[in-house]
Short mmCIF file of C-alpha atoms in Angstrom, two decimals:
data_model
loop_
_atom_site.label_atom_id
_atom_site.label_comp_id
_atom_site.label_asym_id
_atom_site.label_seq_id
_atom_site.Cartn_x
_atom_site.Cartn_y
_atom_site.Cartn_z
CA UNK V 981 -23.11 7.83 8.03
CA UNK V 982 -24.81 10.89 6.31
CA UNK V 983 -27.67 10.33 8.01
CA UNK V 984 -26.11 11.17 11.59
CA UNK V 985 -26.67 15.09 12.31
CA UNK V 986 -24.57 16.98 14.27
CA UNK V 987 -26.19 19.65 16.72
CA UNK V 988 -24.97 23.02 18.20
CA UNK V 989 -25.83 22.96 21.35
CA UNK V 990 -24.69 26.72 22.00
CA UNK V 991 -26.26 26.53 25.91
CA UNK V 992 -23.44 23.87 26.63
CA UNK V 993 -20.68 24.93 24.29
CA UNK V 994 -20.64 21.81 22.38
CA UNK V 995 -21.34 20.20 18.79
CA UNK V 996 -23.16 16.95 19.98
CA UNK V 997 -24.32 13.71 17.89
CA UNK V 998 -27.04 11.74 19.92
CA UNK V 999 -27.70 8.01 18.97
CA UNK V 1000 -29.52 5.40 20.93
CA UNK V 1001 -29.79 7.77 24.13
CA UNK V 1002 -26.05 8.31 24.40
CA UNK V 1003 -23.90 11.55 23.25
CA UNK V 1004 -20.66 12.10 21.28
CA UNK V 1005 -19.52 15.71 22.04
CA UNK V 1006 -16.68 17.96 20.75
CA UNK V 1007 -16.38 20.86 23.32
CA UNK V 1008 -15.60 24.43 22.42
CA UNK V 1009 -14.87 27.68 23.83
CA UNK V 1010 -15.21 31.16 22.09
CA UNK V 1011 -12.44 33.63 22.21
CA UNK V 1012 -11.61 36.81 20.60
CA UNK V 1013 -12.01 35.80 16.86
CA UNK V 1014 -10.84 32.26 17.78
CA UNK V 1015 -12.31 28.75 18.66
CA UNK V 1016 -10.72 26.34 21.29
CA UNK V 1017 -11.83 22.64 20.86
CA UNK V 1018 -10.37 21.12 24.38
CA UNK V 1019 -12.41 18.32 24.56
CA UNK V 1020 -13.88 15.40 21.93
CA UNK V 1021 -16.01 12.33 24.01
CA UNK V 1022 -17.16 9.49 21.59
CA UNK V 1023 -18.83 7.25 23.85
CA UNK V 1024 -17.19 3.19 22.92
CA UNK V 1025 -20.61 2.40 21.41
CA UNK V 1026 -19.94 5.25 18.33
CA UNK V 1027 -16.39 4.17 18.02
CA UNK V 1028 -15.48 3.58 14.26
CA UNK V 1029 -18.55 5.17 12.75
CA UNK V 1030 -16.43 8.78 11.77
CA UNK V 1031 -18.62 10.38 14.22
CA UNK V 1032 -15.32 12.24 15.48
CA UNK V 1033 -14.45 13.22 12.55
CA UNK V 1034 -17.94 14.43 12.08
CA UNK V 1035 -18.00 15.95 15.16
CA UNK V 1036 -14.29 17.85 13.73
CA UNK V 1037 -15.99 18.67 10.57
CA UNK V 1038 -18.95 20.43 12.16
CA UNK V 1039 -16.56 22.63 14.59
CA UNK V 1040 -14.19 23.62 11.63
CA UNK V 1041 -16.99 24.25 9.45
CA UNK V 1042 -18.54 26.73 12.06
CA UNK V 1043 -14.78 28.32 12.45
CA UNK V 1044 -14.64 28.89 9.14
CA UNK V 1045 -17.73 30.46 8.25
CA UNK V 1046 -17.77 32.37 11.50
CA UNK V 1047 -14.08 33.66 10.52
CA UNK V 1048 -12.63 32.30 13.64
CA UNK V 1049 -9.18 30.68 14.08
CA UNK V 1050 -9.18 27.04 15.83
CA UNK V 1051 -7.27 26.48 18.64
CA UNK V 1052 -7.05 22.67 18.84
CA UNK V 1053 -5.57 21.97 22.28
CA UNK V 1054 -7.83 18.56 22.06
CA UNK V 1055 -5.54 15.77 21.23
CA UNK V 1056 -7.92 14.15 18.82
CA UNK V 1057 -8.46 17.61 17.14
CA UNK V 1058 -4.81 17.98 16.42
CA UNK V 1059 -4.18 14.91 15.36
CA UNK V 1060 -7.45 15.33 12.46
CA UNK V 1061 -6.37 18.66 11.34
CA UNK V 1062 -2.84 17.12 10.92
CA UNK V 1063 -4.65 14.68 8.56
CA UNK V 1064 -7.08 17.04 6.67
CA UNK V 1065 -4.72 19.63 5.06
CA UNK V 1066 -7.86 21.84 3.63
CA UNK V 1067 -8.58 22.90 7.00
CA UNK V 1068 -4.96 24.13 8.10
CA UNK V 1069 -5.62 27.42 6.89
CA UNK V 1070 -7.60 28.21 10.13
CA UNK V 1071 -6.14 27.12 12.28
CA UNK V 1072 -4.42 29.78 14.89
CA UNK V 1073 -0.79 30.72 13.56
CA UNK V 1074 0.41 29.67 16.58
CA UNK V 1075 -0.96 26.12 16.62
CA UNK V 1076 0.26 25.67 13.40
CA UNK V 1077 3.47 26.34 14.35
CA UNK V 1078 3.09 23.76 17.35
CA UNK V 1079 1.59 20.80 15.58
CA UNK V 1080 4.10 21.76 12.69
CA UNK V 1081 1.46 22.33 9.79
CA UNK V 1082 3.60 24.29 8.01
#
């Protein structure tokens, strides 16, 4: 699994993996000092590889260094952050609040 890259493809909002012609994508949207991830598509062939969860790495990773706070309205997202407690910290007070993060 190390070897699978994940892309910022800024043109279409998305952090993308590519494999064997098909896509995985994690969807964002850029708000004031925030990041909302509505919207993670693993296509069934990439199922069980972590590719989600690389896909969730790559758009925390660019929250945090871009000082942004993640909105994770996409189920999937919420339900990783929930499960990766060194990432909680930026998440959007709000969200925390929601998914009860503490």
């Amino acid at each position: 699994m190390a070897d699978i890259e994940v892309t910022n493809n800024e043109a279409e909002s998305r952090f993308e993996v590519t494999l064997g012609g098909e896509t995985a994508f994690a969807e964002y949207r850029l708000v004031d000092h925030g990041i909302i991830l509505p919207h993670t598509v693993v296509p069934t062939a990439f199922e069980g590889r972590g590719i989600a969860s690389k896909l969730a790495v790559a758009a925390f990773t660019y929250a945090r260094e871009n000082d942004r706070k993640v909105i994770p309205t996409c189920p999937f997202m919420a339900g990783w952050v929930k499960k990766h407690p060194e990432w909680r910290d930026i998440v959007h007070d709000t969200y925390r609040t929601r998914l009860e993060l503490g």
